[in-house]
PDB file of C-alpha atoms and ligand atoms in Angstrom:
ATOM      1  CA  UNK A   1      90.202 -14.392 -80.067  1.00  0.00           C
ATOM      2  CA  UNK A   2      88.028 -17.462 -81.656  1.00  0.00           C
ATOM      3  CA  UNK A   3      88.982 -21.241 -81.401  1.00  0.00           C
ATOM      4  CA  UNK A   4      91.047 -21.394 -84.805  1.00  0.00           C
ATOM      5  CA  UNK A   5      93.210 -18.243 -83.764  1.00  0.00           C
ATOM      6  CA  UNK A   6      93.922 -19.586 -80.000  1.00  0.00           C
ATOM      7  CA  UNK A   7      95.090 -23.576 -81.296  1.00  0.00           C
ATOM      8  CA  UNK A   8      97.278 -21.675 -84.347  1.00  0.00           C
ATOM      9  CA  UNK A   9      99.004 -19.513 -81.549  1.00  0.00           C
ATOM     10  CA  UNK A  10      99.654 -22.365 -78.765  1.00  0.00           C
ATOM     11  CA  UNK A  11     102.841 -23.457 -79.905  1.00  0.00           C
ATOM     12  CA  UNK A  12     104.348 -19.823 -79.442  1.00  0.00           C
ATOM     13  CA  UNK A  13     102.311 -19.106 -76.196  1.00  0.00           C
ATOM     14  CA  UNK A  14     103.944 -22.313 -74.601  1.00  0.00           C
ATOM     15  CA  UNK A  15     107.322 -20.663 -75.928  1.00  0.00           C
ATOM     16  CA  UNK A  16     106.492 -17.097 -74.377  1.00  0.00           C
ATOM     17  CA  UNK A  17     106.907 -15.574 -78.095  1.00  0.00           C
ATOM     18  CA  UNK A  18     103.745 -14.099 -78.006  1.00  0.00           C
ATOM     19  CA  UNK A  19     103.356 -10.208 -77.939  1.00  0.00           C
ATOM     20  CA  UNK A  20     102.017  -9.444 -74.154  1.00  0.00           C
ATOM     21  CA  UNK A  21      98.805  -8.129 -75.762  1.00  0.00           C
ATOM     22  CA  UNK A  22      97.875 -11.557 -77.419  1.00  0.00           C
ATOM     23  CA  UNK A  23      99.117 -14.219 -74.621  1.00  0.00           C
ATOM     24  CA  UNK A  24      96.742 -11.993 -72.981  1.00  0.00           C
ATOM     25  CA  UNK A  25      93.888 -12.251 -74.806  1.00  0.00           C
ATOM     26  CA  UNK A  26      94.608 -16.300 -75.410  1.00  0.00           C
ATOM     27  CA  UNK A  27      94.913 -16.476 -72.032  1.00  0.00           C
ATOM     28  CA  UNK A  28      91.528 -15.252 -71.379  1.00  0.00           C
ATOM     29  CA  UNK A  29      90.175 -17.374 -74.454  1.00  0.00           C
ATOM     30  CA  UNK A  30      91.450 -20.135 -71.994  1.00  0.00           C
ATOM     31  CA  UNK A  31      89.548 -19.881 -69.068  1.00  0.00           C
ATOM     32  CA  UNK A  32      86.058 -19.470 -71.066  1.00  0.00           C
ATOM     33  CA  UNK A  33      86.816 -22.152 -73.376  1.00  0.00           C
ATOM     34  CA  UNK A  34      87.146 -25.793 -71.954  1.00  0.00           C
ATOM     35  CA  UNK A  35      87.900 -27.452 -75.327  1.00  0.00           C
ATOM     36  CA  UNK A  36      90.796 -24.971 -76.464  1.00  0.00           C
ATOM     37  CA  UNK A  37      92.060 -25.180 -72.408  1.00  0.00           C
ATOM     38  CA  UNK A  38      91.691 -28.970 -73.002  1.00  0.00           C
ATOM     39  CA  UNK A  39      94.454 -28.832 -75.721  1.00  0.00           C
ATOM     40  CA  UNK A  40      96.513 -26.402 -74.493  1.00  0.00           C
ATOM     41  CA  UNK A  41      97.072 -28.744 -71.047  1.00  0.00           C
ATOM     42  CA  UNK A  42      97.707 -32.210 -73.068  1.00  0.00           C
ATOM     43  CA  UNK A  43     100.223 -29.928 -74.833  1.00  0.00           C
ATOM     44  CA  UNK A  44     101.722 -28.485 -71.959  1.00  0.00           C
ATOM     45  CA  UNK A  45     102.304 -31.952 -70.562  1.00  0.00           C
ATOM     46  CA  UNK A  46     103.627 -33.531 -73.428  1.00  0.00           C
ATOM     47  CA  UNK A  47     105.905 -30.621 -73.531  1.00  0.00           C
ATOM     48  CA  UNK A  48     107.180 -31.168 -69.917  1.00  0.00           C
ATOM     49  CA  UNK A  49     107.384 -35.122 -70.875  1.00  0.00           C
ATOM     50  CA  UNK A  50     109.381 -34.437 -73.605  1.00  0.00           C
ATOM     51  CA  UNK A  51     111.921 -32.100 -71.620  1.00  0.00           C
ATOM     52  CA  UNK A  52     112.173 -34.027 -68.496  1.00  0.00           C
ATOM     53  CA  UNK A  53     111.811 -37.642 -70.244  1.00  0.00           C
ATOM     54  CA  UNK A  54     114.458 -37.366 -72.843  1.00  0.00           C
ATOM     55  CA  UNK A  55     117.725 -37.929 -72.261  1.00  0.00           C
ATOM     56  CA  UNK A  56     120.781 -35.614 -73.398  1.00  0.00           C
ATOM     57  CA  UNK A  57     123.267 -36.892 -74.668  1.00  0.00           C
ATOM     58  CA  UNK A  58     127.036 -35.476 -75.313  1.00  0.00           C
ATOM     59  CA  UNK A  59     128.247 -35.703 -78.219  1.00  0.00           C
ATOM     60  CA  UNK A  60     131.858 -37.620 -79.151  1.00  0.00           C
ATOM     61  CA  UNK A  61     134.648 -35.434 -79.365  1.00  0.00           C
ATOM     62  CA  UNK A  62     135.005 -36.800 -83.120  1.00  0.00           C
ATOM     63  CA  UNK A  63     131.544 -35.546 -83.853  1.00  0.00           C
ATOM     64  CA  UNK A  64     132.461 -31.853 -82.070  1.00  0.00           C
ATOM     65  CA  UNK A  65     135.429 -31.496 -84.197  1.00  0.00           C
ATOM     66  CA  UNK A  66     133.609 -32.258 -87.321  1.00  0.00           C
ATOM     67  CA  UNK A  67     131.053 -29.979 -86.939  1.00  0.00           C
ATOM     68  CA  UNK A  68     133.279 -27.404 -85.438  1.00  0.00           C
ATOM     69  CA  UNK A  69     135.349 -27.374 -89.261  1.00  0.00           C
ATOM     70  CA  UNK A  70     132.308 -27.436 -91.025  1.00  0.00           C
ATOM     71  CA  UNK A  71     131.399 -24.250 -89.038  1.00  0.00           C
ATOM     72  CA  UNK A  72     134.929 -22.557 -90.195  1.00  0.00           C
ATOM     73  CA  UNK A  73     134.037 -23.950 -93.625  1.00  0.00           C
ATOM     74  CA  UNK A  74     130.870 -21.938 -93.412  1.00  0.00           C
ATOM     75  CA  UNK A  75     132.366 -19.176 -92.622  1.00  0.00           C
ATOM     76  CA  UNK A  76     135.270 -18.638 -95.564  1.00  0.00           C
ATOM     77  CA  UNK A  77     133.241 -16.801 -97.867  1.00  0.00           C
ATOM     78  CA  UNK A  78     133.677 -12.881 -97.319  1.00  0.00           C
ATOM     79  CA  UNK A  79     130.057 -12.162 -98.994  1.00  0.00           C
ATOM     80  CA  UNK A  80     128.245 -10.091 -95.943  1.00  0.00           C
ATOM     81  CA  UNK A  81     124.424 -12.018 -95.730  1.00  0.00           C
ATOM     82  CA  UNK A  82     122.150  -9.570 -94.925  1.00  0.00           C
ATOM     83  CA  UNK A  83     121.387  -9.954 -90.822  1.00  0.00           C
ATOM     84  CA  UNK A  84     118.014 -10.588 -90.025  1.00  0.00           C
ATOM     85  CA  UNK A  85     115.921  -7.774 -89.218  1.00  0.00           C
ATOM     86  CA  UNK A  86     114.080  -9.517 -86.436  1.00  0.00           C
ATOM     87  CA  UNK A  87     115.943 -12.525 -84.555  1.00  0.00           C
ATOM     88  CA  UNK A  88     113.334 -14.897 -83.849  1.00  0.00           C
ATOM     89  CA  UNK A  89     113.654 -17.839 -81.419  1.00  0.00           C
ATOM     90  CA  UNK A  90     113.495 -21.304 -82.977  1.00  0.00           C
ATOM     91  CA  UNK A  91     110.169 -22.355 -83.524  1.00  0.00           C
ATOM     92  CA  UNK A  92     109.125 -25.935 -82.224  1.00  0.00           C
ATOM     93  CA  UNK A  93     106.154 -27.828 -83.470  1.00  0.00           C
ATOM     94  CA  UNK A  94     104.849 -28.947 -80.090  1.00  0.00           C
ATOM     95  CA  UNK A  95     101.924 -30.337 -81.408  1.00  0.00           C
ATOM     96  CA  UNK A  96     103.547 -32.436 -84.496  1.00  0.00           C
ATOM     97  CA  UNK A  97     106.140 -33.555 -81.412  1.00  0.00           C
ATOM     98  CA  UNK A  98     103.220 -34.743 -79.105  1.00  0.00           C
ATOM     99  CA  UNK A  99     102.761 -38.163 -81.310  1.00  0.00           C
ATOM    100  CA  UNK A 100     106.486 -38.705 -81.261  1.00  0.00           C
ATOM    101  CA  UNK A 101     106.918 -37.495 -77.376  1.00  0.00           C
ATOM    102  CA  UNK A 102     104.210 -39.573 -76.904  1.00  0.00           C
ATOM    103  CA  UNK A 103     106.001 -42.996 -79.011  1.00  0.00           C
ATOM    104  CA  UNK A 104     109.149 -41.742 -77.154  1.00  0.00           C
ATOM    105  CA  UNK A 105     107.353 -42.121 -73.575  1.00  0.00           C
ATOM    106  CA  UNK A 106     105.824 -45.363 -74.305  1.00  0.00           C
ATOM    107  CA  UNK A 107     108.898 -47.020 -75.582  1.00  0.00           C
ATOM    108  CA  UNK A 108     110.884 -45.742 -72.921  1.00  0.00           C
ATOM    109  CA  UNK A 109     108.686 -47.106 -70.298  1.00  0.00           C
ATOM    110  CA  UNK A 110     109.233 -50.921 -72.294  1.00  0.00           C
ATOM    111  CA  UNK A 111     112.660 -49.970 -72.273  1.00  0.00           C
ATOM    112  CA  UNK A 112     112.386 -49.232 -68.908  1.00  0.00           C
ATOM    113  CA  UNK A 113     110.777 -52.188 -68.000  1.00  0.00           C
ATOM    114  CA  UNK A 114     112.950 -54.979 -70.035  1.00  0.00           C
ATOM    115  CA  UNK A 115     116.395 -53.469 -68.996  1.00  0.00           C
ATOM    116  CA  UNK A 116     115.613 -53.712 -65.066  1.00  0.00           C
ATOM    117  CA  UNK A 117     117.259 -56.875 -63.338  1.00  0.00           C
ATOM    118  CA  UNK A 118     114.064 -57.719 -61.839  1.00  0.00           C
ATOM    119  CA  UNK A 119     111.297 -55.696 -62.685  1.00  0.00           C
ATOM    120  CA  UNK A 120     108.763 -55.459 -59.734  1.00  0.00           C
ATOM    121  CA  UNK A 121     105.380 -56.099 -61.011  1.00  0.00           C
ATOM    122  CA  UNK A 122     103.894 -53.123 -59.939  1.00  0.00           C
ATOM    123  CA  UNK A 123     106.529 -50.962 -61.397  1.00  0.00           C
ATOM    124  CA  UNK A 124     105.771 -52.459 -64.614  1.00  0.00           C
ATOM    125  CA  UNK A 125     101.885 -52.494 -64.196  1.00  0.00           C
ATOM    126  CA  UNK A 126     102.857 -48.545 -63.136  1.00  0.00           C
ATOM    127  CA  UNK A 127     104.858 -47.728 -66.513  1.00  0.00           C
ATOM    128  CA  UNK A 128     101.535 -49.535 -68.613  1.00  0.00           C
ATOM    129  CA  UNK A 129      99.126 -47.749 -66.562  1.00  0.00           C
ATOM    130  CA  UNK A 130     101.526 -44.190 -67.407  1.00  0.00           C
ATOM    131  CA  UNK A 131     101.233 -45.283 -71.240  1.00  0.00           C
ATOM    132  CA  UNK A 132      97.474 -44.974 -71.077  1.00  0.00           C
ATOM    133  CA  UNK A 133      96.992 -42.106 -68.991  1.00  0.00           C
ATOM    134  CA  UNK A 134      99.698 -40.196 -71.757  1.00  0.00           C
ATOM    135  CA  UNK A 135      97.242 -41.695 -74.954  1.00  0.00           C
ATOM    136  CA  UNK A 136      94.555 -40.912 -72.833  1.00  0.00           C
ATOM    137  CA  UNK A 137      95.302 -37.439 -73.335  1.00  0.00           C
ATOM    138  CA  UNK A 138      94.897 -37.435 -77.126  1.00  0.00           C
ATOM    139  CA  UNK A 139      91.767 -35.470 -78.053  1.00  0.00           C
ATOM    140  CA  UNK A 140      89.247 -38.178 -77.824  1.00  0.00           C
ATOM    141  CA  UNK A 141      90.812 -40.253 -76.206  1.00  0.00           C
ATOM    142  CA  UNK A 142      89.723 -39.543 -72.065  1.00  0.00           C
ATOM    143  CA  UNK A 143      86.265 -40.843 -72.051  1.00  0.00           C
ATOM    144  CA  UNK A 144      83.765 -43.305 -73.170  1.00  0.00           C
ATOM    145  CA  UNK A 145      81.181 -41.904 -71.676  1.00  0.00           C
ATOM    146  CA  UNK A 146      81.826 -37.989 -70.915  1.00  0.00           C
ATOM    147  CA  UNK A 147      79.478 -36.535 -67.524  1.00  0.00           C
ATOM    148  CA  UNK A 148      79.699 -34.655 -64.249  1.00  0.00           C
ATOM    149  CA  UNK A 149      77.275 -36.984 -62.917  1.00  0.00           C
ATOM    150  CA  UNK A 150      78.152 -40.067 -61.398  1.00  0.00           C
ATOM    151  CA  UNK A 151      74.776 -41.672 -61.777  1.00  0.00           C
ATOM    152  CA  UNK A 152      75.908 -41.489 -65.447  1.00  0.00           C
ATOM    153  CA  UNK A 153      78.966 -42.599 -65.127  1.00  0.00           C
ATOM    154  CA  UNK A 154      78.990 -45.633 -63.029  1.00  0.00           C
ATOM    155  CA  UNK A 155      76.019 -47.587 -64.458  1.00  0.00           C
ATOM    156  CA  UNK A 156      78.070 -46.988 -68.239  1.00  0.00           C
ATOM    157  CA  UNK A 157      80.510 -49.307 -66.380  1.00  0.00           C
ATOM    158  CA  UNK A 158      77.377 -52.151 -65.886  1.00  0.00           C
ATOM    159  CA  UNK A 159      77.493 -55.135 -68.802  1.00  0.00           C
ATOM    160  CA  UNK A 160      81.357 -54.002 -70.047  1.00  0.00           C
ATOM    161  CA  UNK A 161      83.082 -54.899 -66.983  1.00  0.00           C
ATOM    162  CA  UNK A 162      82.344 -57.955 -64.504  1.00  0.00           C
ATOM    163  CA  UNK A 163      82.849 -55.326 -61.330  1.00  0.00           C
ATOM    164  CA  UNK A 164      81.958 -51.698 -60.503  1.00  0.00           C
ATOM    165  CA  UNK A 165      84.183 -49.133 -59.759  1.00  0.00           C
ATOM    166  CA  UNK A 166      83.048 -46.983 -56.900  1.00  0.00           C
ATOM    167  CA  UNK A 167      82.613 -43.117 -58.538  1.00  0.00           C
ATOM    168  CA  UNK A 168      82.094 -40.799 -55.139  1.00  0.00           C
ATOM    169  CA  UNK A 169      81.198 -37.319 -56.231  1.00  0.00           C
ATOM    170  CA  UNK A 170      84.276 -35.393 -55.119  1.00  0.00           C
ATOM    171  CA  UNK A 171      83.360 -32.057 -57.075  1.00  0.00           C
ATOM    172  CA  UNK A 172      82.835 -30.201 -53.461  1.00  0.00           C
ATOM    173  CA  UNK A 173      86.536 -30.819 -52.909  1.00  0.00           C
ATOM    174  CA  UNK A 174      87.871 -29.065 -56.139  1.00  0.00           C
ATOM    175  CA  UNK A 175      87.839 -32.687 -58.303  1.00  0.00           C
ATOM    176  CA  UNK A 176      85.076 -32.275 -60.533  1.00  0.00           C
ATOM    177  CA  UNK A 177      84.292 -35.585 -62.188  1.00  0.00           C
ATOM    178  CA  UNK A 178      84.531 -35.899 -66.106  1.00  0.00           C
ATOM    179  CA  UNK A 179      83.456 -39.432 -67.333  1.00  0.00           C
ATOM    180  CA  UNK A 180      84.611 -43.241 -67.600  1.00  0.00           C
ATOM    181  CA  UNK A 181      86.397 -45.138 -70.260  1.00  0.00           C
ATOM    182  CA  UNK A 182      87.357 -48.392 -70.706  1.00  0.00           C
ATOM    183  CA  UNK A 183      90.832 -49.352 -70.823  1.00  0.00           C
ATOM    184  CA  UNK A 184      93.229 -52.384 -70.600  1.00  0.00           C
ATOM    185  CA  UNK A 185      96.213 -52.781 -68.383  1.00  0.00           C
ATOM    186  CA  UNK A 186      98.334 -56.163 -68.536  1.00  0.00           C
ATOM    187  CA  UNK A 187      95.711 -57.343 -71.320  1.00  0.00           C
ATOM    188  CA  UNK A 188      92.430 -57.268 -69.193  1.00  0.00           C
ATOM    189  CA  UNK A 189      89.974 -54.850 -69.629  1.00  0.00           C
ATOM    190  CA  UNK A 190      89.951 -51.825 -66.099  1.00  0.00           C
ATOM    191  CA  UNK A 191      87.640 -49.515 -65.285  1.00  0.00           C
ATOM    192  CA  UNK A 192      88.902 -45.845 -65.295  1.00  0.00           C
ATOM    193  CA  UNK A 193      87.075 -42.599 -63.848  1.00  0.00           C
ATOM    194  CA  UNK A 194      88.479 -39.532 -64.955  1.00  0.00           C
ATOM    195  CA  UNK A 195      88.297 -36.389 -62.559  1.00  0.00           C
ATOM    196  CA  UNK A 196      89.947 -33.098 -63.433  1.00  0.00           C
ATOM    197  CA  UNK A 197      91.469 -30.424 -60.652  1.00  0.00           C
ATOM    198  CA  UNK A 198      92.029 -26.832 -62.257  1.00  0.00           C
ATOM    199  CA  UNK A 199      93.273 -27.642 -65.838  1.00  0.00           C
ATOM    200  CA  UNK A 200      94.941 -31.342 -64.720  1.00  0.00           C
ATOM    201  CA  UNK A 201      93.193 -34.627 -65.678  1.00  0.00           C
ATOM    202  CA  UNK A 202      93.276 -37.150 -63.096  1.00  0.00           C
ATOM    203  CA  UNK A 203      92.858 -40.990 -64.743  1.00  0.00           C
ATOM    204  CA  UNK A 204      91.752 -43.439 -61.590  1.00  0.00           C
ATOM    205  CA  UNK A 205      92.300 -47.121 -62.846  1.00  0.00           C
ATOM    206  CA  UNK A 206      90.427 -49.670 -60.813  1.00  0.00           C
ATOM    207  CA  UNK A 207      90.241 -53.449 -61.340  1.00  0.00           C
ATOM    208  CA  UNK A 208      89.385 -56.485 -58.833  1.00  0.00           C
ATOM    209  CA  UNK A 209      92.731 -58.318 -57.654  1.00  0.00           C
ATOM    210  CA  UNK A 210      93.537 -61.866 -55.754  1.00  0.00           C
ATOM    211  CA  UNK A 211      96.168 -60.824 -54.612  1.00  0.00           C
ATOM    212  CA  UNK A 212      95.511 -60.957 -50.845  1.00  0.00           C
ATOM    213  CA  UNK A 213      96.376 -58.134 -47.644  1.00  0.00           C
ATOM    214  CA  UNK A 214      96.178 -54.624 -48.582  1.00  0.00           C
ATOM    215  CA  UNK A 215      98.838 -52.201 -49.885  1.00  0.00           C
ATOM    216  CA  UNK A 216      99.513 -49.095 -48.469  1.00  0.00           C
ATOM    217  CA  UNK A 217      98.947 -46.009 -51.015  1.00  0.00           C
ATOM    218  CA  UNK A 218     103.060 -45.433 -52.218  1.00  0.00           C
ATOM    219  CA  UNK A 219     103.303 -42.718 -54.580  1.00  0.00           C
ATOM    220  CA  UNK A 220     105.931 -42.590 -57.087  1.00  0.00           C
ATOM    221  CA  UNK A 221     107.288 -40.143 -59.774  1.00  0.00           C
ATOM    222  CA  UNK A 222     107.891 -41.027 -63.769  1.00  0.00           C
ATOM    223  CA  UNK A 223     108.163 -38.906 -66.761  1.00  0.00           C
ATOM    224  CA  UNK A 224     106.646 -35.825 -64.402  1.00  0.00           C
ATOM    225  CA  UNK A 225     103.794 -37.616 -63.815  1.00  0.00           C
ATOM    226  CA  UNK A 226     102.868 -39.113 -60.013  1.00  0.00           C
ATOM    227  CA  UNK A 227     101.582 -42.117 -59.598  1.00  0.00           C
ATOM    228  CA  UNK A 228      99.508 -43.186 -56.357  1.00  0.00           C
ATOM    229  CA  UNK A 229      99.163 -46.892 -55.635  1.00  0.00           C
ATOM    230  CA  UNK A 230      96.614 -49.126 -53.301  1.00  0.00           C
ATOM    231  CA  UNK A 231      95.235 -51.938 -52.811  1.00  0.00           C
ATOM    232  CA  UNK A 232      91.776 -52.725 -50.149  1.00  0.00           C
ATOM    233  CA  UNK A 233      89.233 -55.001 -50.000  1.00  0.00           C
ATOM    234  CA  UNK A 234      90.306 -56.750 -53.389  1.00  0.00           C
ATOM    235  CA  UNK A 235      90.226 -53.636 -55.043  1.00  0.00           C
ATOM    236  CA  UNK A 236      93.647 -52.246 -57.007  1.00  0.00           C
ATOM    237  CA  UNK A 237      93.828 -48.738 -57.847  1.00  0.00           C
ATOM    238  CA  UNK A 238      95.508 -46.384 -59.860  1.00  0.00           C
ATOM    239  CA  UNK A 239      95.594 -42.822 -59.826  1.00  0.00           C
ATOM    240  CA  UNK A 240      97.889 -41.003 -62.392  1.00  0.00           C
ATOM    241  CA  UNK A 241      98.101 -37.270 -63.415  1.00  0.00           C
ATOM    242  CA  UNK A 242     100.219 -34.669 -63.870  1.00  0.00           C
ATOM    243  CA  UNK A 243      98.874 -33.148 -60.816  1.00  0.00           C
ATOM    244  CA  UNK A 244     101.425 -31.702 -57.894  1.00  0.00           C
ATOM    245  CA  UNK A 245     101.883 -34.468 -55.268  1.00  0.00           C
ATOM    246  CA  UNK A 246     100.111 -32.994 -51.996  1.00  0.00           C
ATOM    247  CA  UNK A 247      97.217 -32.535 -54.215  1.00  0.00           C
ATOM    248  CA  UNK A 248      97.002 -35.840 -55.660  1.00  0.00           C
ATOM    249  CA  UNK A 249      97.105 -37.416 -51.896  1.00  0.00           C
ATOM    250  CA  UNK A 250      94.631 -35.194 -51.230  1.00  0.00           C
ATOM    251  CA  UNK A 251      92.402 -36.768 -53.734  1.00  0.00           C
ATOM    252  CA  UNK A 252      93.571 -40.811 -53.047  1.00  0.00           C
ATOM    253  CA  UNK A 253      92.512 -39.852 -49.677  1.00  0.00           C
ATOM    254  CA  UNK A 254      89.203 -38.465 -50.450  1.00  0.00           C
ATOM    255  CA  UNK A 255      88.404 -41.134 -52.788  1.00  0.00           C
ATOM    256  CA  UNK A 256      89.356 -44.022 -50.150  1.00  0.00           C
ATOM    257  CA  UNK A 257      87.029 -42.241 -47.495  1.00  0.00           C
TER     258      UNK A 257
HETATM  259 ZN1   ZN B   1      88.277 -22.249 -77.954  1.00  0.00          ZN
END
């Protein structure tokens, strides 16, 4: 199966509607191909994001009646309609939902933010550093400067920002590194390193504080991501991914050390 076959078929593997013979051989395309793997994870999270971040909603009894005697309506007239040879499931456009899942997650997170009492600063700075990691998972969007090498990766840094984030090689561990990118979070430009585990990206936001004493690393949940949270030695950090909790303290401990 080639590139332009695997993306056509994604929306129906995600949906298990593919025969067992071709979610086979896409699933093989998929571990040879990084690119095509690439897509398929940033759709598999927006997916998740859209079915754990949107909220359902019942509808008024009103609104149940009406469509209940437009259903009767429907079916007055006697004329059999031919059945269907082949049920098929509904089909959902995953990938012309990501922009909107995507819209969806970032204005949730502002409405998040604005109907709180008193938002806490960090949960706030959390829900704007969630927005980027989500864009950040647009194709082209994860790096500036795309390498495995951190002697790459951390001079790119040198002359954009007026600090440098520390980049420790971490690939030994299972968290192979992937680049840097510039980003901004509460309007001032951060230094991010992006490290991957399996098929999960792992955005690491870093930026110089005043804020004075260290924070303890808290990890919190939003939208299915987890977010991990320090502060030490007048450093803040980040870490956000879609990435199963034990693993992600794994790496904000590794990446302390
Ligand atoms: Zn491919």
């Amino acid at each position: 199966m080639n590139c332009a076959q695997t993306r056509e078929l994604l929306s129906g593997y995600i949906d298990g509607e593919l025969p067992p013979d071709q979610a086979m051989e896409l699933s093989e395309h998929l571990t040879t191909c990084a690119e095509c793997a690439g897509i398929y994870e940033e759709l598999l999270a927006t997916v998740r994001t859209l079915r754990e971040g949107l909220v359902k909603y019942r509808a008024p009894d009103l609104l149940r009646a009406r469509v209940r005697s437009a259903l009767r309506e429907e079916e007055r007239p006697v004329v059999a309609r031919p059945t269907p040879r082949v049920r098929r499931g509904l089909r959902v456009p995953w990938r012309s939902l990501a922009a909107a899942a995507i819209l969806v997650v970032a204005s949730s997170g502002i409405t998040f933010v604005a109907t709180r009492d008193r938002p806490s600063a960090e949960s706030s700075i959390g829900e704007e550093v969630l927005t980027s990691h989500i864009r950040s998972l647009m194709p082209a969007h994860l790096t500036d400067v795309a390498s495995n090498d951190q002697h790459n990766v951390k001079p790119w840094f040198n002359g954009r920002l007026d600090f440098s984030p520390s980049v420790p090689r971490l690939e030994d561990a299972g968290f192979p590194l992937l680049g840097g990118r510039l980003d901004y979070v509460r309007g001032r430009p951060v230094a991010v390193v992006v490290y991957g585990r399996r098929q999960h990206v792992i955005n690491v936001f870093t930026w110089p504080t005043d804020a004075s004493g260290d924070a303890a690393r808290t990890l919190t949940t939003s939208h299915g991501y987890n977010l991990l949270h320090w502060r030490s030695g007048g450093v803040e950090r980040w870490v956000v991914s879609d990435l199963n909790a034990a693993e992600l303290r794994q790496f904000g401990m590794l990446l302390e050390r």
